[in-house]
Coordinates of C-alpha atoms in Angstrom, one line a residue:
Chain Q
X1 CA 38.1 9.5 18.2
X2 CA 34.6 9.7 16.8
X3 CA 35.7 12.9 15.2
X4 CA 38.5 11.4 13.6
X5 CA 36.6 8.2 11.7
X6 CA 33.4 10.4 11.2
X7 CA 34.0 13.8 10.4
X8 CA 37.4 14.7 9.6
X9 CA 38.1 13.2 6.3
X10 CA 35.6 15.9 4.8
X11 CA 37.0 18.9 6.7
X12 CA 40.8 17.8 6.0
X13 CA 40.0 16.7 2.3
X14 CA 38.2 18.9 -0.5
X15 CA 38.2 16.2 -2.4
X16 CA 35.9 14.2 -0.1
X17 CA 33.8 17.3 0.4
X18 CA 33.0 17.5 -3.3
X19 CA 32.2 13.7 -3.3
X20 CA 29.9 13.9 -0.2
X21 CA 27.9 17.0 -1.3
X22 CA 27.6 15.0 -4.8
X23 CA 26.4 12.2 -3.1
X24 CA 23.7 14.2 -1.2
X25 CA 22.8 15.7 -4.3
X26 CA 22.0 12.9 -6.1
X27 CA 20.3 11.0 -3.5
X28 CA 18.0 13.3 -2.9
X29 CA 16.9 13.6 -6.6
X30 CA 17.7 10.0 -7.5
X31 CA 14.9 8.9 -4.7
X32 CA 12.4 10.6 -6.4
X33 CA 12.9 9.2 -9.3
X34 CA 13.9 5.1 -8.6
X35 CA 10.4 5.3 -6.6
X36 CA 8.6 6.3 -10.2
X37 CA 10.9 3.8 -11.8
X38 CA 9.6 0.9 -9.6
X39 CA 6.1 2.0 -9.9
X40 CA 6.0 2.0 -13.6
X41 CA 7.7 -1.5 -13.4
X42 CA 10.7 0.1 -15.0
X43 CA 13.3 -0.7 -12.7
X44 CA 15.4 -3.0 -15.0
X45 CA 14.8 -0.8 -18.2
X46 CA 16.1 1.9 -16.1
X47 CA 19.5 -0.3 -15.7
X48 CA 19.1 -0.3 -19.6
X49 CA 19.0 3.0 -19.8
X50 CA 21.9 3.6 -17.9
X51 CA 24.3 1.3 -20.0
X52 CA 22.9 3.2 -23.1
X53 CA 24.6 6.4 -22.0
X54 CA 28.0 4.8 -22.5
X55 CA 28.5 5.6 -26.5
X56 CA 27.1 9.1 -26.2
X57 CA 29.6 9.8 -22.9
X58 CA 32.6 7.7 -25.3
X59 CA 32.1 10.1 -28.5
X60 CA 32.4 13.1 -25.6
X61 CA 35.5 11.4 -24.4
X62 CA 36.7 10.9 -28.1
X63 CA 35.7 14.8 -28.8
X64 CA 36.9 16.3 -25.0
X65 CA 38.9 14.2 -23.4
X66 CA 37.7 13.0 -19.9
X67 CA 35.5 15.9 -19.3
X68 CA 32.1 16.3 -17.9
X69 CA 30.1 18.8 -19.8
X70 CA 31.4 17.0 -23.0
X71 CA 30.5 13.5 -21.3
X72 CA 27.5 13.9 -20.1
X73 CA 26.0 16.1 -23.1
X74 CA 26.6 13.0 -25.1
X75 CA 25.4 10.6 -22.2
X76 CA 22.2 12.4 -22.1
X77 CA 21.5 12.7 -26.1
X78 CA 22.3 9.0 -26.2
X79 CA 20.1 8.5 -23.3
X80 CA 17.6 9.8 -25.2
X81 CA 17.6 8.5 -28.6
X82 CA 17.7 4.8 -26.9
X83 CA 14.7 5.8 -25.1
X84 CA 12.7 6.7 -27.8
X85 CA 13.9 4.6 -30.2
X86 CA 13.3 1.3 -27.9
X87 CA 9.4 2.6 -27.4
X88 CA 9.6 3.3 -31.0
X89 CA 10.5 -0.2 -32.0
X90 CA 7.8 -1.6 -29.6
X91 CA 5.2 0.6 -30.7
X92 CA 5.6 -0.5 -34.4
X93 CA 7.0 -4.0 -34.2
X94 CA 5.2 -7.0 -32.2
X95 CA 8.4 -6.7 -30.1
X96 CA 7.7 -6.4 -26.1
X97 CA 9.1 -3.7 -24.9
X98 CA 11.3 -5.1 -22.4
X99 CA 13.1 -7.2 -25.1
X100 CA 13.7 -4.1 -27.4
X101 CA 15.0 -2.2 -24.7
X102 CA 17.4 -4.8 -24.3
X103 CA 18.7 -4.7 -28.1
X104 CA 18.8 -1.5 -27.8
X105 CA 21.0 -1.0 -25.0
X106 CA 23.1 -4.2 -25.9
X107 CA 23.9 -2.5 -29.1
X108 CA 24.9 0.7 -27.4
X109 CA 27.0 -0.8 -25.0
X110 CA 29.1 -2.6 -27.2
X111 CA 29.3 0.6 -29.1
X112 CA 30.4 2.7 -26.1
X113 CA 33.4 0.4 -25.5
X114 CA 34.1 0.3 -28.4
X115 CA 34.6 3.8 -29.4
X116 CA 36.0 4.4 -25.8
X117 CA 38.7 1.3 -27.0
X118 CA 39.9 3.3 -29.6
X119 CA 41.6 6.3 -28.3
X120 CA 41.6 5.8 -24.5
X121 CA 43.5 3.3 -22.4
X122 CA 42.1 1.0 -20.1
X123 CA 42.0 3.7 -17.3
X124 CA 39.8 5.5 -19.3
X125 CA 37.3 2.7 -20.1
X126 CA 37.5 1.9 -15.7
X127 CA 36.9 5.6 -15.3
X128 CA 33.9 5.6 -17.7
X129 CA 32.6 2.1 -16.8
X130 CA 33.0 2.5 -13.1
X131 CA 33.0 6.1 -12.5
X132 CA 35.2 8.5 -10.3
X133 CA 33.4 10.2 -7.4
X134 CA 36.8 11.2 -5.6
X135 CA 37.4 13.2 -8.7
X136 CA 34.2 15.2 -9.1
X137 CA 35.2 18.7 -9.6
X138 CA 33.4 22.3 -9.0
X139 CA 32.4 22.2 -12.5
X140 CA 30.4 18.3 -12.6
X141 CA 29.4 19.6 -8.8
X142 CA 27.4 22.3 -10.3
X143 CA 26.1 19.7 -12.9
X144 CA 25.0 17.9 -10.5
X145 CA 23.3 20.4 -8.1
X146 CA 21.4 21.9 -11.5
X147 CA 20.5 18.4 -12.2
X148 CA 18.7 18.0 -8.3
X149 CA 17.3 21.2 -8.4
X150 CA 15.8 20.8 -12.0
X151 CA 14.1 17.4 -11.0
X152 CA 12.7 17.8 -8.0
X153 CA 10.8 21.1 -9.2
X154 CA 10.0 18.9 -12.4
X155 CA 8.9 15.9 -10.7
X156 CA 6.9 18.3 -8.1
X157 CA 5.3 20.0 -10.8
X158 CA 4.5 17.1 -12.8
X159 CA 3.2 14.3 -9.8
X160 CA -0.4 14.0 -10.0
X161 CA -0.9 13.0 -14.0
X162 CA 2.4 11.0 -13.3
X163 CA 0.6 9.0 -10.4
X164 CA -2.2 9.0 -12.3
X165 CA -0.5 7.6 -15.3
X166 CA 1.3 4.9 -13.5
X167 CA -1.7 3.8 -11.5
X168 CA -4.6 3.6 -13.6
X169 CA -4.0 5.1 -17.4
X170 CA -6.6 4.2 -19.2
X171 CA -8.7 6.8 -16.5
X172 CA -6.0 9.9 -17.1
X173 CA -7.1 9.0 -21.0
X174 CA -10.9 9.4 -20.5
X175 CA -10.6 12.5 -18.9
X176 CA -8.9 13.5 -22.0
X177 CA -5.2 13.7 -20.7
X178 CA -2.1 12.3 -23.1
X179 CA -0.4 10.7 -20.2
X180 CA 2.5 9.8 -23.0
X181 CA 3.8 13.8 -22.1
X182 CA 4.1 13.0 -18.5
X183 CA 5.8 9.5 -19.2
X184 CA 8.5 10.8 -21.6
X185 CA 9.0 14.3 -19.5
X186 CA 9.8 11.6 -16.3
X187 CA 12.2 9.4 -18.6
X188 CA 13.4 12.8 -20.3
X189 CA 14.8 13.3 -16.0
X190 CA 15.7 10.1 -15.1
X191 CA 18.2 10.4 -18.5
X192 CA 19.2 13.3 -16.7
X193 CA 19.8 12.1 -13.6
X194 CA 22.0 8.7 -14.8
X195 CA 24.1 11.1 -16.3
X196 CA 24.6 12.9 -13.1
X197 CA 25.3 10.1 -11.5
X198 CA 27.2 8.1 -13.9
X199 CA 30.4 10.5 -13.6
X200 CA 30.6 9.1 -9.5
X201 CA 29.4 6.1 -10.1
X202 CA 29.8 4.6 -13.3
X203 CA 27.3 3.5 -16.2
X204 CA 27.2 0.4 -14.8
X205 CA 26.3 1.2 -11.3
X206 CA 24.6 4.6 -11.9
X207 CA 21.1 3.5 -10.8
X208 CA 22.4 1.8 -7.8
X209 CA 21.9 5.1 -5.1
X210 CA 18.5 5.8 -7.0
X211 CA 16.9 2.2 -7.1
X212 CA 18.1 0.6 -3.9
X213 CA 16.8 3.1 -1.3
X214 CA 13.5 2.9 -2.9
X215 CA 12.7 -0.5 -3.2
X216 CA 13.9 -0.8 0.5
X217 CA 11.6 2.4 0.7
X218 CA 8.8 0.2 -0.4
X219 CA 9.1 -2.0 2.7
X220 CA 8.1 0.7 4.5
X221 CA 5.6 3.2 3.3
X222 CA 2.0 2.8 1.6
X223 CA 2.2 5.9 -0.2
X224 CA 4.0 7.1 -3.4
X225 CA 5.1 10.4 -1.1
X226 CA 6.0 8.7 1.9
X227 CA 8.7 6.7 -0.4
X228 CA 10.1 9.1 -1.7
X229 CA 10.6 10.6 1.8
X230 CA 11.8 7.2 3.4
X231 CA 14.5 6.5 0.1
X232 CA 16.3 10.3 0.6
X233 CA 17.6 10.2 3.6
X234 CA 18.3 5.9 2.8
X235 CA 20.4 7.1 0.0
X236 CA 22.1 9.9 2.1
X237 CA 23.4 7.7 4.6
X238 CA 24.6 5.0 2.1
X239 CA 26.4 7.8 -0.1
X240 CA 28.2 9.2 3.5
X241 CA 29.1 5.7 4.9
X242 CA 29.9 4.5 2.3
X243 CA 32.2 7.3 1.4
X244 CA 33.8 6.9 4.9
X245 CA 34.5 2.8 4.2
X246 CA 36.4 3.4 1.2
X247 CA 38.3 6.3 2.7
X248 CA 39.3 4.4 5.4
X249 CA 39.8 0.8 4.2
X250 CA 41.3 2.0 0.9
X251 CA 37.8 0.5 -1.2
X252 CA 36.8 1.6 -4.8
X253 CA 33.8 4.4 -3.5
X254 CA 31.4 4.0 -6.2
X255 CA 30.9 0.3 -5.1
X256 CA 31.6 1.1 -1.6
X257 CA 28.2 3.3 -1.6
X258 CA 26.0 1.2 -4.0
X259 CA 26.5 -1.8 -1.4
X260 CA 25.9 0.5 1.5
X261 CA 22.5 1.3 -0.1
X262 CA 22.3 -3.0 -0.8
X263 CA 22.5 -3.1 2.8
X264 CA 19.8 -0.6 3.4
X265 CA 17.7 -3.1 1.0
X266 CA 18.5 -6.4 2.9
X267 CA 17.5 -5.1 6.3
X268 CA 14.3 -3.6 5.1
X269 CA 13.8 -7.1 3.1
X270 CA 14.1 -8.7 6.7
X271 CA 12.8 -5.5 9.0
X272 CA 9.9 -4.1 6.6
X273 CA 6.9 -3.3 8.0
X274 CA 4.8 -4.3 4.7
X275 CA 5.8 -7.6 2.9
X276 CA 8.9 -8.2 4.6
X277 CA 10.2 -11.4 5.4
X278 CA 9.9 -10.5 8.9
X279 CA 6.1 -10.4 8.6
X280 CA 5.9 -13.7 6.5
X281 CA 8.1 -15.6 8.6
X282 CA 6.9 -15.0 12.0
X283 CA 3.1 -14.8 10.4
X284 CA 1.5 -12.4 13.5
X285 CA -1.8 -13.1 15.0
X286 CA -4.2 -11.8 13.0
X287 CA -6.3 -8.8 13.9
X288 CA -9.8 -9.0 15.3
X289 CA -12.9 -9.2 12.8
Chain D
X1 CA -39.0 9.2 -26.1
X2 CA -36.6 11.8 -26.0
X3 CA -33.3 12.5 -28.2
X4 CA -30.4 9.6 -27.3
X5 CA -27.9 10.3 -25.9
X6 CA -25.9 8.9 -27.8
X7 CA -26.5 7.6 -31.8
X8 CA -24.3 5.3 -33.4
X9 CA -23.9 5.6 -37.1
X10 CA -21.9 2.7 -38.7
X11 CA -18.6 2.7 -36.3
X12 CA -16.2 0.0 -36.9
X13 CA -13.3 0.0 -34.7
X14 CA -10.2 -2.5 -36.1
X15 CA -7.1 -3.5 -33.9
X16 CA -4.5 -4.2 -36.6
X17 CA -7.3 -4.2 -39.7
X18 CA -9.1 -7.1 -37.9
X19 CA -12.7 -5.1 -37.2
X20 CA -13.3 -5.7 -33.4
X21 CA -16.8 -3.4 -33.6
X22 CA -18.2 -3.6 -37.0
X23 CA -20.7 -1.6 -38.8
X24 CA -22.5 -1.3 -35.3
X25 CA -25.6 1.6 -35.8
X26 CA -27.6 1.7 -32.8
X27 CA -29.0 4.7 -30.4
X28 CA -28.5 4.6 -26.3
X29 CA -31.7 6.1 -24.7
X30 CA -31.3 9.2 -22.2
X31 CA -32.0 8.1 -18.7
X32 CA -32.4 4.8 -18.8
X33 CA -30.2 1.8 -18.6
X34 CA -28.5 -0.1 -21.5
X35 CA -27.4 -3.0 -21.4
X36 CA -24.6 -4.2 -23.9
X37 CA -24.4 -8.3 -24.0
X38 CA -22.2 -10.5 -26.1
X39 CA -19.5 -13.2 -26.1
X40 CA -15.8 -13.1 -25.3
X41 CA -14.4 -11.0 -28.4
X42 CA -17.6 -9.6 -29.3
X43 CA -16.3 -6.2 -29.2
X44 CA -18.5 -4.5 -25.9
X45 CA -15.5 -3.1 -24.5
X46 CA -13.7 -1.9 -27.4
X47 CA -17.6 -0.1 -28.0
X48 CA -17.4 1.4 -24.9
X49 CA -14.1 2.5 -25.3
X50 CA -15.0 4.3 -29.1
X51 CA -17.6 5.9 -27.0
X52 CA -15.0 7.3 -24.6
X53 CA -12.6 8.4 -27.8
X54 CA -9.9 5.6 -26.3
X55 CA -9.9 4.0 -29.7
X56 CA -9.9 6.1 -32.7
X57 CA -13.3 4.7 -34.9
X58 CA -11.7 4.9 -38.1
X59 CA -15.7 4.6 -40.1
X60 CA -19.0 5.7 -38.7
X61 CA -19.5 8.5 -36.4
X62 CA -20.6 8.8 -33.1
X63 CA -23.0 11.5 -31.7
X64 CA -23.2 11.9 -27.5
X65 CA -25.3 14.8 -25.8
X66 CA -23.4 14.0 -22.5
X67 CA -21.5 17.0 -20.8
X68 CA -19.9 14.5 -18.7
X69 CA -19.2 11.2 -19.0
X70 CA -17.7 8.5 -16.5
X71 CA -16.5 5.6 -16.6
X72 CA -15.6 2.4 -15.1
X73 CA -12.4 -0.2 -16.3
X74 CA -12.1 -3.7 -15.8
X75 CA -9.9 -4.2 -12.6
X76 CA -7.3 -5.6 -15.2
X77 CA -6.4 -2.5 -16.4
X78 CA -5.9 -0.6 -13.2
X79 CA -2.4 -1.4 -11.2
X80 CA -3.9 -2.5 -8.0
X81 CA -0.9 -3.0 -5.9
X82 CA 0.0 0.4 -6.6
X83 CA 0.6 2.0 -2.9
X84 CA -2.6 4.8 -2.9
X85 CA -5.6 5.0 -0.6
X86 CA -9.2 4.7 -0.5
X87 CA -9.7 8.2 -0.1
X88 CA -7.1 9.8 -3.1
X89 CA -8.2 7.1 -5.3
X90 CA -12.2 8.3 -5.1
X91 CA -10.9 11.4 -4.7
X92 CA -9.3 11.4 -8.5
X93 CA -13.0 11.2 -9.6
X94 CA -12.9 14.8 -9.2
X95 CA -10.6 15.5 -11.6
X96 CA -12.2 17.6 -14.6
X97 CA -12.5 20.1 -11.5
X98 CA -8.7 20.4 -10.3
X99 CA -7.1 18.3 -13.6
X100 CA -3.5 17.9 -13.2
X101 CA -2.3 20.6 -11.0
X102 CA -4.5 22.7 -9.1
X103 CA -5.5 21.3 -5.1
X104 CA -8.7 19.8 -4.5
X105 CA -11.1 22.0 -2.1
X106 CA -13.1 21.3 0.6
X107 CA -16.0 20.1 -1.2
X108 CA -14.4 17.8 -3.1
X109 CA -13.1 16.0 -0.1
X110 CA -16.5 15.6 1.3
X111 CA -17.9 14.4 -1.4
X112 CA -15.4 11.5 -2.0
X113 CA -15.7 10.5 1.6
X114 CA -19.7 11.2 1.4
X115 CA -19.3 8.9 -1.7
X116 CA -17.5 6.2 0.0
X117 CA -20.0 5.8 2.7
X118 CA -22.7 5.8 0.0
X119 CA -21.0 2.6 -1.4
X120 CA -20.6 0.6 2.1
X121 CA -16.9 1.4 2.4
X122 CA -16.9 3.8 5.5
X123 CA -14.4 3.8 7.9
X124 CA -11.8 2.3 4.8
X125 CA -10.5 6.0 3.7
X126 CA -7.2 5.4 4.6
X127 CA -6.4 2.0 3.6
X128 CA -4.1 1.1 1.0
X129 CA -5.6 -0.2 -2.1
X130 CA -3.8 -3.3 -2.4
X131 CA -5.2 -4.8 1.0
X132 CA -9.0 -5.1 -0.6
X133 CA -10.7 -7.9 -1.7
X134 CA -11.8 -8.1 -5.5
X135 CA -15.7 -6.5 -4.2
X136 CA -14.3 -4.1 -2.1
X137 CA -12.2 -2.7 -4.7
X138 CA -14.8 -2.3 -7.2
X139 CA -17.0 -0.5 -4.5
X140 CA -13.9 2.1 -4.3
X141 CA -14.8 2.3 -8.4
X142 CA -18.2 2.7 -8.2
X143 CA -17.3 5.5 -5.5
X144 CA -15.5 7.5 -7.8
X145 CA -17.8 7.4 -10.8
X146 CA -20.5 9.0 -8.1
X147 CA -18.6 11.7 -7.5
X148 CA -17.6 12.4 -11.4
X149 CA -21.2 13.7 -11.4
X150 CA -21.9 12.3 -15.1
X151 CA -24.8 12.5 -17.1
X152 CA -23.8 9.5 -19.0
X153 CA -21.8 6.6 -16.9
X154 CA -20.3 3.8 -19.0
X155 CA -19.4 0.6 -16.6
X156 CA -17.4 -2.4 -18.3
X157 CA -18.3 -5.7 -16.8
X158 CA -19.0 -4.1 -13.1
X159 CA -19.9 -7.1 -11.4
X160 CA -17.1 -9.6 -12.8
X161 CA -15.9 -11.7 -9.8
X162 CA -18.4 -9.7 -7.1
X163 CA -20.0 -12.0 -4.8
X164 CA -24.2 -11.4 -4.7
X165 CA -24.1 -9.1 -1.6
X166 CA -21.9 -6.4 -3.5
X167 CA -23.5 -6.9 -6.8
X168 CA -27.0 -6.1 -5.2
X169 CA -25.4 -3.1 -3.3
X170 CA -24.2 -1.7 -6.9
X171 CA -27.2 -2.1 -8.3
X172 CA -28.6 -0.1 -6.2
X173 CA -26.1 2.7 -6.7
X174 CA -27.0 1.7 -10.5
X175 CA -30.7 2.6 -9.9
X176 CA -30.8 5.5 -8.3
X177 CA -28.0 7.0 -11.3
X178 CA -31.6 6.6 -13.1
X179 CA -33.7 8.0 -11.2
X180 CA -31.3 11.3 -11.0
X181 CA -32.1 10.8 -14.9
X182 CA -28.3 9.7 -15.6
X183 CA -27.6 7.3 -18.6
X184 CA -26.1 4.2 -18.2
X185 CA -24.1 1.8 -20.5
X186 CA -23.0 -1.3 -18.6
X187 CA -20.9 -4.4 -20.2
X188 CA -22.8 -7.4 -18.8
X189 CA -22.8 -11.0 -18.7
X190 CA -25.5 -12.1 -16.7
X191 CA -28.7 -12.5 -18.6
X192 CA -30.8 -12.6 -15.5
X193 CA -29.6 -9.7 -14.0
X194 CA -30.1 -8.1 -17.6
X195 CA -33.2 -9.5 -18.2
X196 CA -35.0 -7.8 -14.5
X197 CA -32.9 -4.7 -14.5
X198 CA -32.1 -3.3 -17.7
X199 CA -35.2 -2.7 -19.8
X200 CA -32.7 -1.6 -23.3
X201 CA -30.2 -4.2 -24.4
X202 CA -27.6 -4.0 -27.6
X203 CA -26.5 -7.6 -28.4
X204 CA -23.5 -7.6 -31.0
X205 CA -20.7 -10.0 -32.0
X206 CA -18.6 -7.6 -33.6
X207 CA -21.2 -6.5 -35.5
X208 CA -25.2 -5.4 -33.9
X209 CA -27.3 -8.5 -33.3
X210 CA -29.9 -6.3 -32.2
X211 CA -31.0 -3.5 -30.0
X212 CA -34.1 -2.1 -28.4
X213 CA -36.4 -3.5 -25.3
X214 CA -34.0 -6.3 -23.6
X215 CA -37.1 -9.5 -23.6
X216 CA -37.3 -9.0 -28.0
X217 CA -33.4 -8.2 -28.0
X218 CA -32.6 -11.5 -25.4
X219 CA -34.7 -14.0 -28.3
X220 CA -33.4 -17.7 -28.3
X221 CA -32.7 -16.8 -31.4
X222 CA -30.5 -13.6 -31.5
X223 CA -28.4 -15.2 -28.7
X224 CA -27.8 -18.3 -31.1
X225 CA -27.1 -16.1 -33.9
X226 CA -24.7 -14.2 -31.6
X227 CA -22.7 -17.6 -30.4
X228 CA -22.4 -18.5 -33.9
X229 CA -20.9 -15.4 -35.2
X230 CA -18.5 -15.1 -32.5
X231 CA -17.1 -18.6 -33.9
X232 CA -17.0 -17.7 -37.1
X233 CA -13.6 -16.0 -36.9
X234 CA -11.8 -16.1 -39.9
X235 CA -8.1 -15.0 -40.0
X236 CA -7.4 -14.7 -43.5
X237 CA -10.7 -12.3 -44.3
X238 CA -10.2 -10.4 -47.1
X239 CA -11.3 -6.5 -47.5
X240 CA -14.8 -5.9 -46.4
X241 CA -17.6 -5.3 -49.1
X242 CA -21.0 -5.0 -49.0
X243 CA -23.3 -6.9 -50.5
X244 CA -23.6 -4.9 -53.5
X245 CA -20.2 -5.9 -53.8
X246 CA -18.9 -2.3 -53.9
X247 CA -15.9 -1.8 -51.6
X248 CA -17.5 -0.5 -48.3
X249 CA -14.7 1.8 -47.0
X250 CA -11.5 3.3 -48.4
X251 CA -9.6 1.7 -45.7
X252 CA -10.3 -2.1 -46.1
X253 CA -10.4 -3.2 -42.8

């Protein structure tokens, strides 16, 4: 019985194989890198980011067709250029950074759909918008393993100045560190990683299996580490639950598994053992002296 | 007196043309302690940042003996709810010796926890940063300048918002940097405390007031000056000159 809910849509479906060893893929990597995104207070320019892929993955589409490699290429250049450009902008204008990264990205959605609009059908723009994880094939699988792989060696290689730089700057400066290399080699990854994940999940909902698991993460752990190890496994689950909901009660999966990972979020907001509601609410007694 | 160790020669630092440091030539004595007093806006951080190389100087030059130098941020510019310990963060103090990448040895990891006893903290290694109070924080600061093992230490407003039990423990980590013949720069507000603990002062609103012995520095009379160049802030200045009237730099400021 178990078997049959649990574990035999995967062994009687490739397709659902592909989709689940996707999703492990990118939660694993996608951890990582929504716990750097909340500690450099970047969670909502991340979101930015991840709308700004859509007129680099539309011009693949108008070039290729609805392939990956083509896709996601032009996802990640456009990724990219909006990233630069919006520091760019602030760096040289009075403009805060939040509010250029806005413009930037408003522009380039409204340039994605547009280009998208003029070939493709309405499928298409769904397809693009909302993303397709019951259609990943070998090829985007690959893309995607190469993607994990490639951050988590990055991000391992790269974590102490990256700490560093999102804790206390102005100290990696005096010891005579640029700590704008490590900030634009970590945005230079999480580009990479929307674009893996934007083929399953959508541009719009791309950051959802990174960001979720580690702010619930974050009611749980004190260290940057320990998050990353608590979001994993968060993002795991929520990518294989929520895989099985929408196999079996016929649901879209992409937003199947982003709410799966909303729901790791709201019981850590209650359950949390540091700032959680729990802890505010029942106000325990405090501890001796 | 020995060489400084560190000579000022006509640095001006500007933020957007407006000169936040201006003209300032002064020396630091080796091993002592210096104080540097001003208003809000007088420039004393942005001084001790040109010292550092934070801020470009675009005029002057500066001249520093120091092999090593440490130094200590306001707690505004430092993410304190950042999820990190005790320990790692006086631990980081030992960078120039493992930079970005190589592991910290033994050594280092008893000095940091040596260096959080010497500031009052034991027994605090593992707590998260965010649960300290304002004093308590500052402490973990001081505890990782000591282990930087400087020979000049540059400390912006270390005793904001301390209460007077923690600012007398710090001085005492203060004093005993001079008697190990460290120098030390500290941003300060309190003209008391300057006045019985720091025998060199530099006054400046944006530009020196004075500098030397603190009592002839401290005059009732430099400090008025100082107030009343601080207020006179005027947003439409034109390009600097001197008073020969030639153009003093190339890039007017």
């Amino acid at each position: 019985m178990l078997y049959d809910i649990v574990i035999e849509p995967f062994v009687e479906f490739g397709f659902m194989r592909r989709a689940l060893v996707a999703c492990v893929a990118m939660a694993m990597s996608g951890a990582a890198i929504g716990v750097f995104l909340i500690l450099r207070r970047m969670s909502l320019m991340g979101d930015a980011l991840a709308h700004a892929l859509l007129p680099g993955a539309a011009l693949g589409f108008l070039l290729g067709g609805l392939s990956m490699p083509a896709m996601g290429l032009g996802g990640f250049i456009a990724g990219i250029l909006t990233a630069l450009a919006a520091g760019a902008i602030a760096r040289f204008s009075e403009l805060r950074e939040d509010a250029s990264f806005a413009a930037a990205y408003l522009t380039a959605l409204a340039l994605g759909v547009l280009i998208v609009s003029l070939r493709g059908s309405s499928v298409d723009l769904m397809h693009i918008l909302f993303g397709a994880i019951l259609a990943v094939d070998d090829l985007s699988l690959f893309l995607v393993a190469t993607t994990t792989t490639v951050t988590l060696t990055g991000l391992a290689a790269i974590y102490r100045p990256l700490v560093v730089e999102c804790f206390n700057p102005g100290f990696l400066a005096a010891m005579g560190v640029r700590g704008s290399v490590y900030h634009y080699l970590f945005l230079a990854l999480a580009v990479l990683n929307l674009v893996a994940a934007f083929q399953a999940l959508g541009t719009l909902m791309a950051l959802g299996l990174m960001l979720l698991p580690a702010v619930a993460a974050s009611f749980w752990s004190r260290e940057v580490w320990s998050m990353v190890a608590i979001a994993a496994p968060m993002g795991l689950v929520s990518g294989f639950a929520g895989l099985l909901l929408s196999f079996h009660a016929d649901l879209p999966s992409g937003p199947t598994i982003v709410l799966m990972a909303s729901l790791f979020f709201l019981a850590s907001l209650l359950c949390g053992t540091r700032h959680s509601l729990r802890l505010r609410l029942a106000r325990p007694r405090h501890l001796q002296g | 007196m020995s060489a400084p160790a560190l000579r000022l020669t006509d640095v001006t630092v500007s933020y957007d043309r407006h000169p936040a440091v201006h003209h300032v030539s002064a020396e630091i004595p080796a091993a002592e302690l210096t104080a540097v007093v001003g208003p809000n806006g007088a420039g004393k951080s942005t001084l001790l940042k040109a010292m550092l190389g934070l801020v470009p100087h675009r005029e002057g030059r500066i001249e520093c003996r120091a092999r090593r130098v440490a130094y200590l941020p306001q707690q505004a510019e430092i993410d304190r709810s950042f999820p990190i310990s005790v320990f790692d963060t006086v631990l980081l103090g030992r960078w120039s010796r493992f930079g970005g990448f190589a592991p910290a040895v033994k050594g280092d990891m008893h000095d940091a926890a040596h260096a959080i006893e010497a500031v009052g903290l034991a027994g605090f290694e593992q707590r998260p940063i965010d649960t300290l109070s304002v004093g308590q924080f500052q402490r973990v600061l001081f505890a990782r300048v000591l282990i930087q093992d400087a020979d000049l230490v540059l400390l912006d407003e270390p005793f904001a918002a301390v209460d007077s039990g923690t600012v007398a423990d710090l001085m005492d980590v203060v004093k005993r940097w001079r008697t190990e013949n460290r120098t030390v720069v500290a941003v300060l507000h309190d003209l008391d405390q300057v006045r019985r603990e720091f025998p060199h002062a530099l006054l400046m609103a944006r530009q020196l007031i004075d500098s030397g012995h603190t009592e002839r520095v401290l005059s009732a009379r430099n400090l008025l000056r100082a107030r009343a160049m601080a207020e006179a802030w005027d947003e439409r200045a034109g390009a600097c000159e001197t008073e020969t009237g030639e153009p003093a730099h190339r890039h007017a400021h």
